[in-house]
Amino acid sequence: MSPRERNVYRCQQCGFATPKPGTCPDCKRTTGELVVLVEERATPAAGARRGGPPSSRPRPIADVAMDDTVRRRTGIGELDRVLGGGVVPGSLVLIGGDPGIGKSTLLLQAARALAEAAPPVLYVSAEESAAQVKLRAERMGVAADGLLLWSEGDLSAVQAAVDDLKPRTLIIDSIQTVFLPDLESAPGSVAQVRECGARLMTLAKGSGVSTFLVGHVTKEGAIAGPRVLEHLVDTVLYFEGERHQAYRVLRAVKNRFGSTNEIGVFQMADRGLIEVANPSGLFLAERPHDVPGSVIVSSLEGTRPLLLELQALVSPAPFGTPRRTVLGIDYNRACLLLAVLEKRAGMPLGSQDVFVNVAGGGRVTEPAADLGVVIAAASSYMDRPARGDVVVIGEVGLTGEIRAVTALEARVKEAAALGFREAVVPKSNLTEGVRPALPTLGVSTIHEAIDALLG
């Protein structure tokens, strides 16, 4: 006799499972929230799983044949850059982002080019009707004959349609709204998302269909559903940006077919997303001149250098307790740099409110912008503007030394293309054979940098 199936109680946020009802101990320990466990069937019904990778035997790695996979271009250069050069046949790509950020718009524009180059493309919308998608397509000028629209949430029906139509590309909008009728839980639950993701992964690998999934995000910004979903897919992309701002940034946090350091920059317009070929010019379009607290830094995103404006405001704390407010860079890193500035340069910032911001809503994640934060804070405290035609590059250590950075020539070349006349860089980067595109001033300590830029 086979053992009787027992239901489990599962957390709908982290996937924790237990045979007893109650609240999730993992969520309580990590976030402090009391999340009630939901009862689910322990295993899918018999015959619920179908398909799967073909059976094979283990063999030496030297005998494994390599396929000459040709990537397909999406017609959107910024998306191709983030994907690693194009869409790989049989790949499974997950795109997440806030509501209204432009995920569906981006995929609809990509579907147009893919439908013209490698038809057919099946766009499955489980959230909107086909007429609603058609309205957006008409506004964007998308009218490819090879693009098929279908408003369907039953993944079993989608699998049957894929077997019949044999599309080259499949788009599911979204993974949280499709469902399998064999599972008793509601669409968007952990069991549904996990099982639908596994089905689509098997479908993509078995038939060679390039599959895109749209994923909802939680209030913390992570993709909703179990973490196993991100482990299943080949590529995880995050679409970032503020809804009230025109530009969007596409980042890869996982990519089995390319780098995770590349970013794509877009601008939202009436007819859809427009690629931004020169994002540095976009971030610096409204920068002020000869104003204390404003410094231009060069940040490297993958192979692309970006020039960003760092702004700092230093003012006396009115209530005796100084504040530290940071936007666009790591808070702990900014506090560390302010402590170095106070200790090594003798600026009494302990009694000052300090606000640091990356203008335009940009974000800096690498230490090459450290010197820019230090100079911006010192400029605001001394009320002396730094030169507007100088770009500042360098990592700052705890003893006040300026450390070398990577790809200095590429950073300086980008600054020269935008009309800057000089660059302040680490002295250790100016070795024999390095020929930057701009006149450079090498500094080894923050004292030298402050003297050179602020006098």
PDB file of C-alpha atoms in Angstrom, residues 103-394:
ATOM      1  CA  LYS A 103       8.435  45.478 -18.109  1.00  0.00           C
ATOM      2  CA  SER A 104       5.592  44.654 -20.496  1.00  0.00           C
ATOM      3  CA  THR A 105       6.506  47.579 -22.743  1.00  0.00           C
ATOM      4  CA  LEU A 106      10.106  46.375 -23.021  1.00  0.00           C
ATOM      5  CA  LEU A 107       9.100  42.806 -23.874  1.00  0.00           C
ATOM      6  CA  LEU A 108       6.502  43.951 -26.406  1.00  0.00           C
ATOM      7  CA  GLN A 109       9.154  46.021 -28.202  1.00  0.00           C
ATOM      8  CA  ALA A 110      11.548  43.061 -28.135  1.00  0.00           C
ATOM      9  CA  ALA A 111       8.778  40.780 -29.432  1.00  0.00           C
ATOM     10  CA  ARG A 112       8.373  43.014 -32.479  1.00  0.00           C
ATOM     11  CA  ALA A 113      11.978  42.537 -33.630  1.00  0.00           C
ATOM     12  CA  LEU A 114      12.034  38.839 -32.727  1.00  0.00           C
ATOM     13  CA  ALA A 115       8.789  38.277 -34.656  1.00  0.00           C
ATOM     14  CA  GLU A 116      10.297  39.894 -37.745  1.00  0.00           C
ATOM     15  CA  ALA A 117      13.610  38.004 -37.520  1.00  0.00           C
ATOM     16  CA  ALA A 118      12.512  34.609 -36.171  1.00  0.00           C
ATOM     17  CA  PRO A 119       8.702  34.162 -36.185  1.00  0.00           C
ATOM     18  CA  PRO A 120       6.453  33.178 -34.602  1.00  0.00           C
ATOM     19  CA  VAL A 121       6.505  34.795 -31.146  1.00  0.00           C
ATOM     20  CA  LEU A 122       3.780  33.850 -28.661  1.00  0.00           C
ATOM     21  CA  TYR A 123       2.893  36.563 -26.129  1.00  0.00           C
ATOM     22  CA  VAL A 124       0.744  35.096 -23.320  1.00  0.00           C
ATOM     23  CA  SER A 125      -0.883  37.758 -21.141  1.00  0.00           C
ATOM     24  CA  ALA A 126      -2.515  36.369 -18.018  1.00  0.00           C
ATOM     25  CA  GLU A 127      -3.135  39.839 -16.547  1.00  0.00           C
ATOM     26  CA  GLU A 128      -4.567  41.776 -19.485  1.00  0.00           C
ATOM     27  CA  SER A 129      -6.902  40.921 -22.322  1.00  0.00           C
ATOM     28  CA  ALA A 130      -5.623  40.663 -25.868  1.00  0.00           C
ATOM     29  CA  ALA A 131      -7.437  43.912 -26.694  1.00  0.00           C
ATOM     30  CA  GLN A 132      -5.579  45.770 -23.930  1.00  0.00           C
ATOM     31  CA  VAL A 133      -2.251  44.501 -25.212  1.00  0.00           C
ATOM     32  CA  LYS A 134      -3.274  45.492 -28.741  1.00  0.00           C
ATOM     33  CA  LEU A 135      -3.978  49.052 -27.578  1.00  0.00           C
ATOM     34  CA  ARG A 136      -0.445  49.313 -26.165  1.00  0.00           C
ATOM     35  CA  ALA A 137       0.990  47.760 -29.325  1.00  0.00           C
ATOM     36  CA  GLU A 138      -0.789  50.295 -31.549  1.00  0.00           C
ATOM     37  CA  ARG A 139       0.496  53.178 -29.439  1.00  0.00           C
ATOM     38  CA  MET A 140       4.033  51.809 -29.819  1.00  0.00           C
ATOM     39  CA  GLY A 141       3.673  51.006 -33.519  1.00  0.00           C
ATOM     40  CA  VAL A 142       4.025  47.224 -33.047  1.00  0.00           C
ATOM     41  CA  ALA A 143       2.276  45.376 -35.879  1.00  0.00           C
ATOM     42  CA  ALA A 144       4.429  42.352 -36.755  1.00  0.00           C
ATOM     43  CA  ASP A 145       2.593  39.477 -38.468  1.00  0.00           C
ATOM     44  CA  GLY A 146       4.638  36.893 -36.594  1.00  0.00           C
ATOM     45  CA  LEU A 147       3.540  38.140 -33.150  1.00  0.00           C
ATOM     46  CA  LEU A 148       0.703  36.088 -31.668  1.00  0.00           C
ATOM     47  CA  LEU A 149      -1.280  37.442 -28.690  1.00  0.00           C
ATOM     48  CA  TRP A 150      -3.200  35.227 -26.286  1.00  0.00           C
ATOM     49  CA  SER A 151      -4.925  36.047 -23.014  1.00  0.00           C
ATOM     50  CA  GLU A 152      -4.679  32.782 -21.070  1.00  0.00           C
ATOM     51  CA  GLY A 153      -3.756  31.822 -17.510  1.00  0.00           C
ATOM     52  CA  ASP A 154      -3.892  28.023 -17.711  1.00  0.00           C
ATOM     53  CA  LEU A 155      -0.317  26.852 -18.191  1.00  0.00           C
ATOM     54  CA  SER A 156      -1.460  23.425 -19.386  1.00  0.00           C
ATOM     55  CA  ALA A 157      -3.272  25.116 -22.284  1.00  0.00           C
ATOM     56  CA  VAL A 158      -0.167  27.210 -22.980  1.00  0.00           C
ATOM     57  CA  GLN A 159       1.952  24.054 -23.160  1.00  0.00           C
ATOM     58  CA  ALA A 160      -0.470  22.509 -25.646  1.00  0.00           C
ATOM     59  CA  ALA A 161      -0.410  25.686 -27.756  1.00  0.00           C
ATOM     60  CA  VAL A 162       3.403  25.687 -27.781  1.00  0.00           C
ATOM     61  CA  ASP A 163       3.404  22.078 -28.985  1.00  0.00           C
ATOM     62  CA  ASP A 164       0.990  23.043 -31.761  1.00  0.00           C
ATOM     63  CA  LEU A 165       2.337  26.451 -32.864  1.00  0.00           C
ATOM     64  CA  LYS A 166       6.047  25.760 -32.192  1.00  0.00           C
ATOM     65  CA  PRO A 167       7.003  29.414 -31.510  1.00  0.00           C
ATOM     66  CA  ARG A 168      10.643  30.480 -31.472  1.00  0.00           C
ATOM     67  CA  THR A 169      10.037  32.812 -28.506  1.00  0.00           C
ATOM     68  CA  LEU A 170       7.534  32.581 -25.643  1.00  0.00           C
ATOM     69  CA  ILE A 171       6.629  35.494 -23.323  1.00  0.00           C
ATOM     70  CA  ILE A 172       4.665  34.858 -20.100  1.00  0.00           C
ATOM     71  CA  ASP A 173       3.212  37.978 -18.462  1.00  0.00           C
ATOM     72  CA  SER A 174       3.378  37.157 -15.608  1.00  0.00           C
ATOM     73  CA  ILE A 175       4.621  34.072 -13.770  1.00  0.00           C
ATOM     74  CA  GLN A 176       2.544  34.990 -10.689  1.00  0.00           C
ATOM     75  CA  THR A 177      -0.746  34.930 -12.632  1.00  0.00           C
ATOM     76  CA  VAL A 178      -0.449  31.673 -14.595  1.00  0.00           C
ATOM     77  CA  PHE A 179      -1.516  28.484 -12.852  1.00  0.00           C
ATOM     78  CA  LEU A 180      -1.787  24.718 -13.136  1.00  0.00           C
ATOM     79  CA  PRO A 181      -5.291  23.325 -12.559  1.00  0.00           C
ATOM     80  CA  ASP A 182      -3.840  20.177 -10.956  1.00  0.00           C
ATOM     81  CA  LEU A 183      -2.666  22.224  -7.974  1.00  0.00           C
ATOM     82  CA  GLU A 184      -5.242  23.308  -5.437  1.00  0.00           C
ATOM     83  CA  SER A 185      -3.465  26.516  -4.381  1.00  0.00           C
ATOM     84  CA  ALA A 186      -4.267  29.901  -5.889  1.00  0.00           C
ATOM     85  CA  PRO A 187      -2.215  31.581  -8.643  1.00  0.00           C
ATOM     86  CA  GLY A 188       0.798  33.372  -7.208  1.00  0.00           C
ATOM     87  CA  SER A 189       1.239  30.968  -4.294  1.00  0.00           C
ATOM     88  CA  VAL A 190       4.594  29.351  -3.635  1.00  0.00           C
ATOM     89  CA  ALA A 191       3.466  25.970  -4.957  1.00  0.00           C
ATOM     90  CA  GLN A 192       2.037  27.428  -8.185  1.00  0.00           C
ATOM     91  CA  VAL A 193       5.029  29.678  -8.910  1.00  0.00           C
ATOM     92  CA  ARG A 194       7.511  26.891  -8.187  1.00  0.00           C
ATOM     93  CA  GLU A 195       5.718  24.286 -10.301  1.00  0.00           C
ATOM     94  CA  CYS A 196       4.950  26.676 -13.200  1.00  0.00           C
ATOM     95  CA  GLY A 197       8.570  27.796 -13.253  1.00  0.00           C
ATOM     96  CA  ALA A 198       9.768  24.183 -13.369  1.00  0.00           C
ATOM     97  CA  ARG A 199       7.340  23.383 -16.195  1.00  0.00           C
ATOM     98  CA  LEU A 200       8.480  26.368 -18.246  1.00  0.00           C
ATOM     99  CA  MET A 201      12.139  25.511 -17.642  1.00  0.00           C
ATOM    100  CA  THR A 202      11.540  21.959 -18.910  1.00  0.00           C
ATOM    101  CA  LEU A 203       9.630  23.336 -21.891  1.00  0.00           C
ATOM    102  CA  ALA A 204      12.366  25.824 -22.807  1.00  0.00           C
ATOM    103  CA  LYS A 205      15.210  23.311 -22.547  1.00  0.00           C
ATOM    104  CA  GLY A 206      13.320  20.495 -24.262  1.00  0.00           C
ATOM    105  CA  SER A 207      11.992  22.439 -27.243  1.00  0.00           C
ATOM    106  CA  GLY A 208      14.609  25.191 -27.580  1.00  0.00           C
ATOM    107  CA  VAL A 209      12.039  27.985 -27.121  1.00  0.00           C
ATOM    108  CA  SER A 210      13.494  31.233 -25.783  1.00  0.00           C
ATOM    109  CA  THR A 211      11.217  32.082 -22.864  1.00  0.00           C
ATOM    110  CA  PHE A 212      10.747  35.399 -21.057  1.00  0.00           C
ATOM    111  CA  LEU A 213       8.936  35.588 -17.712  1.00  0.00           C
ATOM    112  CA  VAL A 214       7.619  38.771 -16.103  1.00  0.00           C
ATOM    113  CA  GLY A 215       7.895  38.659 -12.313  1.00  0.00           C
ATOM    114  CA  HIS A 216       6.157  40.779  -9.691  1.00  0.00           C
ATOM    115  CA  VAL A 217       8.248  42.227  -6.860  1.00  0.00           C
ATOM    116  CA  THR A 218       7.605  42.533  -3.140  1.00  0.00           C
ATOM    117  CA  LYS A 219       7.615  45.785  -1.191  1.00  0.00           C
ATOM    118  CA  GLU A 220      11.311  45.169  -0.446  1.00  0.00           C
ATOM    119  CA  GLY A 221      12.043  45.077  -4.200  1.00  0.00           C
ATOM    120  CA  ALA A 222      12.790  41.331  -4.495  1.00  0.00           C
ATOM    121  CA  ILE A 223      10.966  39.106  -6.968  1.00  0.00           C
ATOM    122  CA  ALA A 224       7.845  37.669  -5.350  1.00  0.00           C
ATOM    123  CA  GLY A 225       7.572  33.941  -4.843  1.00  0.00           C
ATOM    124  CA  PRO A 226      10.032  31.291  -3.697  1.00  0.00           C
ATOM    125  CA  ARG A 227      13.752  31.854  -4.085  1.00  0.00           C
ATOM    126  CA  VAL A 228      13.943  28.637  -6.086  1.00  0.00           C
ATOM    127  CA  LEU A 229      12.405  30.514  -9.028  1.00  0.00           C
ATOM    128  CA  GLU A 230      15.562  32.603  -9.439  1.00  0.00           C
ATOM    129  CA  HIS A 231      17.680  29.439  -9.247  1.00  0.00           C
ATOM    130  CA  LEU A 232      15.657  27.782 -12.013  1.00  0.00           C
ATOM    131  CA  VAL A 233      16.023  30.486 -14.647  1.00  0.00           C
ATOM    132  CA  ASP A 234      19.140  31.265 -16.675  1.00  0.00           C
ATOM    133  CA  THR A 235      18.998  35.050 -16.376  1.00  0.00           C
ATOM    134  CA  VAL A 236      17.454  37.400 -13.818  1.00  0.00           C
ATOM    135  CA  LEU A 237      17.008  41.037 -14.864  1.00  0.00           C
ATOM    136  CA  TYR A 238      15.755  43.905 -12.708  1.00  0.00           C
ATOM    137  CA  PHE A 239      14.104  46.944 -14.270  1.00  0.00           C
ATOM    138  CA  GLU A 240      14.757  49.936 -11.997  1.00  0.00           C
ATOM    139  CA  GLY A 241      13.761  53.569 -11.907  1.00  0.00           C
ATOM    140  CA  GLU A 242      11.251  55.969 -10.418  1.00  0.00           C
ATOM    141  CA  ARG A 243       7.838  56.152 -12.020  1.00  0.00           C
ATOM    142  CA  HIS A 244       7.934  59.965 -11.982  1.00  0.00           C
ATOM    143  CA  GLN A 245      11.298  60.025 -13.766  1.00  0.00           C
ATOM    144  CA  ALA A 246      11.790  59.432 -17.480  1.00  0.00           C
ATOM    145  CA  TYR A 247      14.739  57.049 -17.465  1.00  0.00           C
ATOM    146  CA  ARG A 248      14.937  53.354 -16.576  1.00  0.00           C
ATOM    147  CA  VAL A 249      17.930  51.135 -15.789  1.00  0.00           C
ATOM    148  CA  LEU A 250      18.023  47.420 -16.631  1.00  0.00           C
ATOM    149  CA  ARG A 251      20.470  45.353 -14.544  1.00  0.00           C
ATOM    150  CA  ALA A 252      21.395  41.661 -14.622  1.00  0.00           C
ATOM    151  CA  VAL A 253      21.844  40.019 -11.223  1.00  0.00           C
ATOM    152  CA  LYS A 254      22.262  36.533 -12.708  1.00  0.00           C
ATOM    153  CA  ASN A 255      23.298  35.570 -16.237  1.00  0.00           C
ATOM    154  CA  ARG A 256      24.522  32.144 -17.313  1.00  0.00           C
ATOM    155  CA  PHE A 257      25.287  33.434 -20.805  1.00  0.00           C
ATOM    156  CA  GLY A 258      27.022  36.730 -20.084  1.00  0.00           C
ATOM    157  CA  SER A 259      28.276  39.234 -17.546  1.00  0.00           C
ATOM    158  CA  THR A 260      26.224  40.464 -14.598  1.00  0.00           C
ATOM    159  CA  ASN A 261      27.985  43.846 -14.577  1.00  0.00           C
ATOM    160  CA  GLU A 262      26.377  45.359 -17.671  1.00  0.00           C
ATOM    161  CA  ILE A 263      23.455  47.791 -17.492  1.00  0.00           C
ATOM    162  CA  GLY A 264      21.028  49.129 -20.064  1.00  0.00           C
ATOM    163  CA  VAL A 265      19.597  52.648 -19.877  1.00  0.00           C
ATOM    164  CA  PHE A 266      16.230  53.588 -21.369  1.00  0.00           C
ATOM    165  CA  GLN A 267      14.023  56.648 -21.481  1.00  0.00           C
ATOM    166  CA  MET A 268      10.247  56.326 -21.281  1.00  0.00           C
ATOM    167  CA  ALA A 269       8.425  58.162 -24.072  1.00  0.00           C
ATOM    168  CA  ASP A 270       4.895  58.221 -25.491  1.00  0.00           C
ATOM    169  CA  ARG A 271       5.703  55.496 -28.031  1.00  0.00           C
ATOM    170  CA  GLY A 272       7.546  53.227 -25.616  1.00  0.00           C
ATOM    171  CA  LEU A 273      11.088  52.910 -24.348  1.00  0.00           C
ATOM    172  CA  ILE A 274      13.914  54.700 -26.138  1.00  0.00           C
ATOM    173  CA  GLU A 275      17.519  53.554 -25.794  1.00  0.00           C
ATOM    174  CA  VAL A 276      19.908  56.045 -24.230  1.00  0.00           C
ATOM    175  CA  ALA A 277      23.168  55.733 -26.139  1.00  0.00           C
ATOM    176  CA  ASN A 278      24.964  58.263 -23.942  1.00  0.00           C
ATOM    177  CA  PRO A 279      23.696  57.822 -20.353  1.00  0.00           C
ATOM    178  CA  SER A 280      26.435  60.082 -18.958  1.00  0.00           C
ATOM    179  CA  GLY A 281      25.009  63.020 -20.873  1.00  0.00           C
ATOM    180  CA  LEU A 282      21.560  62.228 -19.468  1.00  0.00           C
ATOM    181  CA  PHE A 283      22.762  62.225 -15.847  1.00  0.00           C
ATOM    182  CA  LEU A 284      24.782  65.444 -16.302  1.00  0.00           C
ATOM    183  CA  ALA A 285      22.247  67.398 -18.364  1.00  0.00           C
ATOM    184  CA  GLU A 286      21.105  69.637 -15.486  1.00  0.00           C
ATOM    185  CA  ARG A 287      24.224  69.854 -13.325  1.00  0.00           C
ATOM    186  CA  PRO A 288      25.001  73.260 -11.841  1.00  0.00           C
ATOM    187  CA  HIS A 289      28.317  75.086 -12.345  1.00  0.00           C
ATOM    188  CA  ASP A 290      30.512  76.725  -9.701  1.00  0.00           C
ATOM    189  CA  VAL A 291      28.329  75.534  -6.819  1.00  0.00           C
ATOM    190  CA  PRO A 292      29.884  74.163  -3.599  1.00  0.00           C
ATOM    191  CA  GLY A 293      29.212  70.485  -2.932  1.00  0.00           C
ATOM    192  CA  SER A 294      28.992  69.296  -6.562  1.00  0.00           C
ATOM    193  CA  VAL A 295      31.613  66.909  -7.993  1.00  0.00           C
ATOM    194  CA  ILE A 296      31.671  64.727 -11.129  1.00  0.00           C
ATOM    195  CA  VAL A 297      32.840  61.121 -10.694  1.00  0.00           C
ATOM    196  CA  SER A 298      33.317  58.235 -13.127  1.00  0.00           C
ATOM    197  CA  SER A 299      31.650  54.926 -12.237  1.00  0.00           C
ATOM    198  CA  LEU A 300      32.217  51.725 -14.187  1.00  0.00           C
ATOM    199  CA  GLU A 301      29.168  49.551 -14.900  1.00  0.00           C
ATOM    200  CA  GLY A 302      30.485  46.408 -16.542  1.00  0.00           C
ATOM    201  CA  THR A 303      32.443  47.667 -19.539  1.00  0.00           C
ATOM    202  CA  ARG A 304      30.591  51.004 -19.695  1.00  0.00           C
ATOM    203  CA  PRO A 305      31.937  54.067 -17.838  1.00  0.00           C
ATOM    204  CA  LEU A 306      29.284  56.436 -16.521  1.00  0.00           C
ATOM    205  CA  LEU A 307      29.829  60.006 -15.388  1.00  0.00           C
ATOM    206  CA  LEU A 308      27.626  60.939 -12.445  1.00  0.00           C
ATOM    207  CA  GLU A 309      27.206  64.052 -10.331  1.00  0.00           C
ATOM    208  CA  LEU A 310      27.748  63.587  -6.596  1.00  0.00           C
ATOM    209  CA  GLN A 311      26.196  66.275  -4.404  1.00  0.00           C
ATOM    210  CA  ALA A 312      26.850  66.902  -0.712  1.00  0.00           C
ATOM    211  CA  LEU A 313      25.302  69.389   1.685  1.00  0.00           C
ATOM    212  CA  VAL A 314      26.991  70.071   5.039  1.00  0.00           C
ATOM    213  CA  SER A 315      25.270  72.328   7.550  1.00  0.00           C
ATOM    214  CA  PRO A 316      25.326  72.754  11.361  1.00  0.00           C
ATOM    215  CA  ALA A 317      23.054  70.346  13.210  1.00  0.00           C
ATOM    216  CA  PRO A 318      20.229  72.499  14.689  1.00  0.00           C
ATOM    217  CA  PHE A 319      19.292  70.098  17.502  1.00  0.00           C
ATOM    218  CA  GLY A 320      22.730  68.868  18.501  1.00  0.00           C
ATOM    219  CA  THR A 321      22.308  65.404  16.988  1.00  0.00           C
ATOM    220  CA  PRO A 322      23.890  65.305  13.492  1.00  0.00           C
ATOM    221  CA  ARG A 323      22.060  63.510  10.705  1.00  0.00           C
ATOM    222  CA  ARG A 324      23.501  61.399   7.885  1.00  0.00           C
ATOM    223  CA  THR A 325      21.209  61.025   4.873  1.00  0.00           C
ATOM    224  CA  VAL A 326      22.548  59.180   1.840  1.00  0.00           C
ATOM    225  CA  LEU A 327      20.861  58.442  -1.513  1.00  0.00           C
ATOM    226  CA  GLY A 328      22.413  56.512  -4.376  1.00  0.00           C
ATOM    227  CA  ILE A 329      25.468  55.093  -2.567  1.00  0.00           C
ATOM    228  CA  ASP A 330      26.032  52.745   0.345  1.00  0.00           C
ATOM    229  CA  TYR A 331      25.160  54.423   3.652  1.00  0.00           C
ATOM    230  CA  ASN A 332      27.912  52.706   5.645  1.00  0.00           C
ATOM    231  CA  ARG A 333      30.489  53.587   3.005  1.00  0.00           C
ATOM    232  CA  ALA A 334      29.484  57.247   3.111  1.00  0.00           C
ATOM    233  CA  CYS A 335      29.729  57.350   6.923  1.00  0.00           C
ATOM    234  CA  LEU A 336      33.179  55.757   6.713  1.00  0.00           C
ATOM    235  CA  LEU A 337      34.381  58.398   4.239  1.00  0.00           C
ATOM    236  CA  LEU A 338      33.029  61.238   6.385  1.00  0.00           C
ATOM    237  CA  ALA A 339      34.896  59.814   9.382  1.00  0.00           C
ATOM    238  CA  VAL A 340      38.122  59.677   7.332  1.00  0.00           C
ATOM    239  CA  LEU A 341      37.590  63.285   6.239  1.00  0.00           C
ATOM    240  CA  GLU A 342      37.130  64.405   9.836  1.00  0.00           C
ATOM    241  CA  LYS A 343      40.072  62.431  11.242  1.00  0.00           C
ATOM    242  CA  ARG A 344      42.632  62.901   8.464  1.00  0.00           C
ATOM    243  CA  ALA A 345      41.706  66.368   7.171  1.00  0.00           C
ATOM    244  CA  GLY A 346      40.660  67.941  10.482  1.00  0.00           C
ATOM    245  CA  MET A 347      37.154  68.939   9.406  1.00  0.00           C
ATOM    246  CA  PRO A 348      34.762  68.798  12.411  1.00  0.00           C
ATOM    247  CA  LEU A 349      31.870  67.033  10.716  1.00  0.00           C
ATOM    248  CA  GLY A 350      30.731  65.410  13.962  1.00  0.00           C
ATOM    249  CA  SER A 351      28.579  68.475  14.707  1.00  0.00           C
ATOM    250  CA  GLN A 352      27.276  68.843  11.148  1.00  0.00           C
ATOM    251  CA  ASP A 353      24.311  67.429   9.262  1.00  0.00           C
ATOM    252  CA  VAL A 354      25.589  65.762   6.077  1.00  0.00           C
ATOM    253  CA  PHE A 355      23.412  64.880   3.082  1.00  0.00           C
ATOM    254  CA  VAL A 356      24.893  62.968   0.127  1.00  0.00           C
ATOM    255  CA  ASN A 357      23.033  62.331  -3.117  1.00  0.00           C
ATOM    256  CA  VAL A 358      23.725  60.978  -6.602  1.00  0.00           C
ATOM    257  CA  ALA A 359      21.934  63.517  -8.798  1.00  0.00           C
ATOM    258  CA  GLY A 360      19.330  62.276 -11.252  1.00  0.00           C
ATOM    259  CA  GLY A 361      18.522  59.147  -9.276  1.00  0.00           C
ATOM    260  CA  GLY A 362      21.689  57.305 -10.296  1.00  0.00           C
ATOM    261  CA  ARG A 363      23.462  54.723  -8.178  1.00  0.00           C
ATOM    262  CA  VAL A 364      27.142  54.123  -7.423  1.00  0.00           C
ATOM    263  CA  THR A 365      28.272  50.750  -6.107  1.00  0.00           C
ATOM    264  CA  GLU A 366      32.057  50.797  -6.571  1.00  0.00           C
ATOM    265  CA  PRO A 367      34.782  52.425  -4.427  1.00  0.00           C
ATOM    266  CA  ALA A 368      36.173  54.494  -7.317  1.00  0.00           C
ATOM    267  CA  ALA A 369      33.699  57.225  -6.339  1.00  0.00           C
ATOM    268  CA  ASP A 370      35.105  57.529  -2.785  1.00  0.00           C
ATOM    269  CA  LEU A 371      37.246  60.548  -3.580  1.00  0.00           C
ATOM    270  CA  GLY A 372      34.240  62.283  -5.120  1.00  0.00           C
ATOM    271  CA  VAL A 373      32.259  61.909  -1.881  1.00  0.00           C
ATOM    272  CA  VAL A 374      35.170  63.296   0.149  1.00  0.00           C
ATOM    273  CA  ILE A 375      35.696  66.293  -2.157  1.00  0.00           C
ATOM    274  CA  ALA A 376      31.956  67.060  -2.356  1.00  0.00           C
ATOM    275  CA  ALA A 377      31.612  67.052   1.447  1.00  0.00           C
ATOM    276  CA  ALA A 378      34.761  69.163   1.895  1.00  0.00           C
ATOM    277  CA  SER A 379      33.577  71.591  -0.802  1.00  0.00           C
ATOM    278  CA  SER A 380      30.240  72.092   0.927  1.00  0.00           C
ATOM    279  CA  TYR A 381      31.824  72.476   4.383  1.00  0.00           C
ATOM    280  CA  MET A 382      34.411  74.993   3.140  1.00  0.00           C
ATOM    281  CA  ASP A 383      31.825  76.674   0.874  1.00  0.00           C
ATOM    282  CA  ARG A 384      34.273  76.559  -2.024  1.00  0.00           C
ATOM    283  CA  PRO A 385      33.175  75.131  -5.400  1.00  0.00           C
ATOM    284  CA  ALA A 386      35.321  72.572  -7.171  1.00  0.00           C
ATOM    285  CA  ARG A 387      36.172  73.170 -10.811  1.00  0.00           C
ATOM    286  CA  GLY A 388      33.333  72.098 -13.069  1.00  0.00           C
ATOM    287  CA  ASP A 389      35.581  70.783 -15.872  1.00  0.00           C
ATOM    288  CA  VAL A 390      37.384  68.241 -13.660  1.00  0.00           C
ATOM    289  CA  VAL A 391      36.378  64.615 -13.108  1.00  0.00           C
ATOM    290  CA  VAL A 392      37.429  62.976  -9.815  1.00  0.00           C
ATOM    291  CA  ILE A 393      38.406  59.284  -9.596  1.00  0.00           C
ATOM    292  CA  GLY A 394      39.891  57.326  -6.705  1.00  0.00           C
TER     293      GLY A 394
END
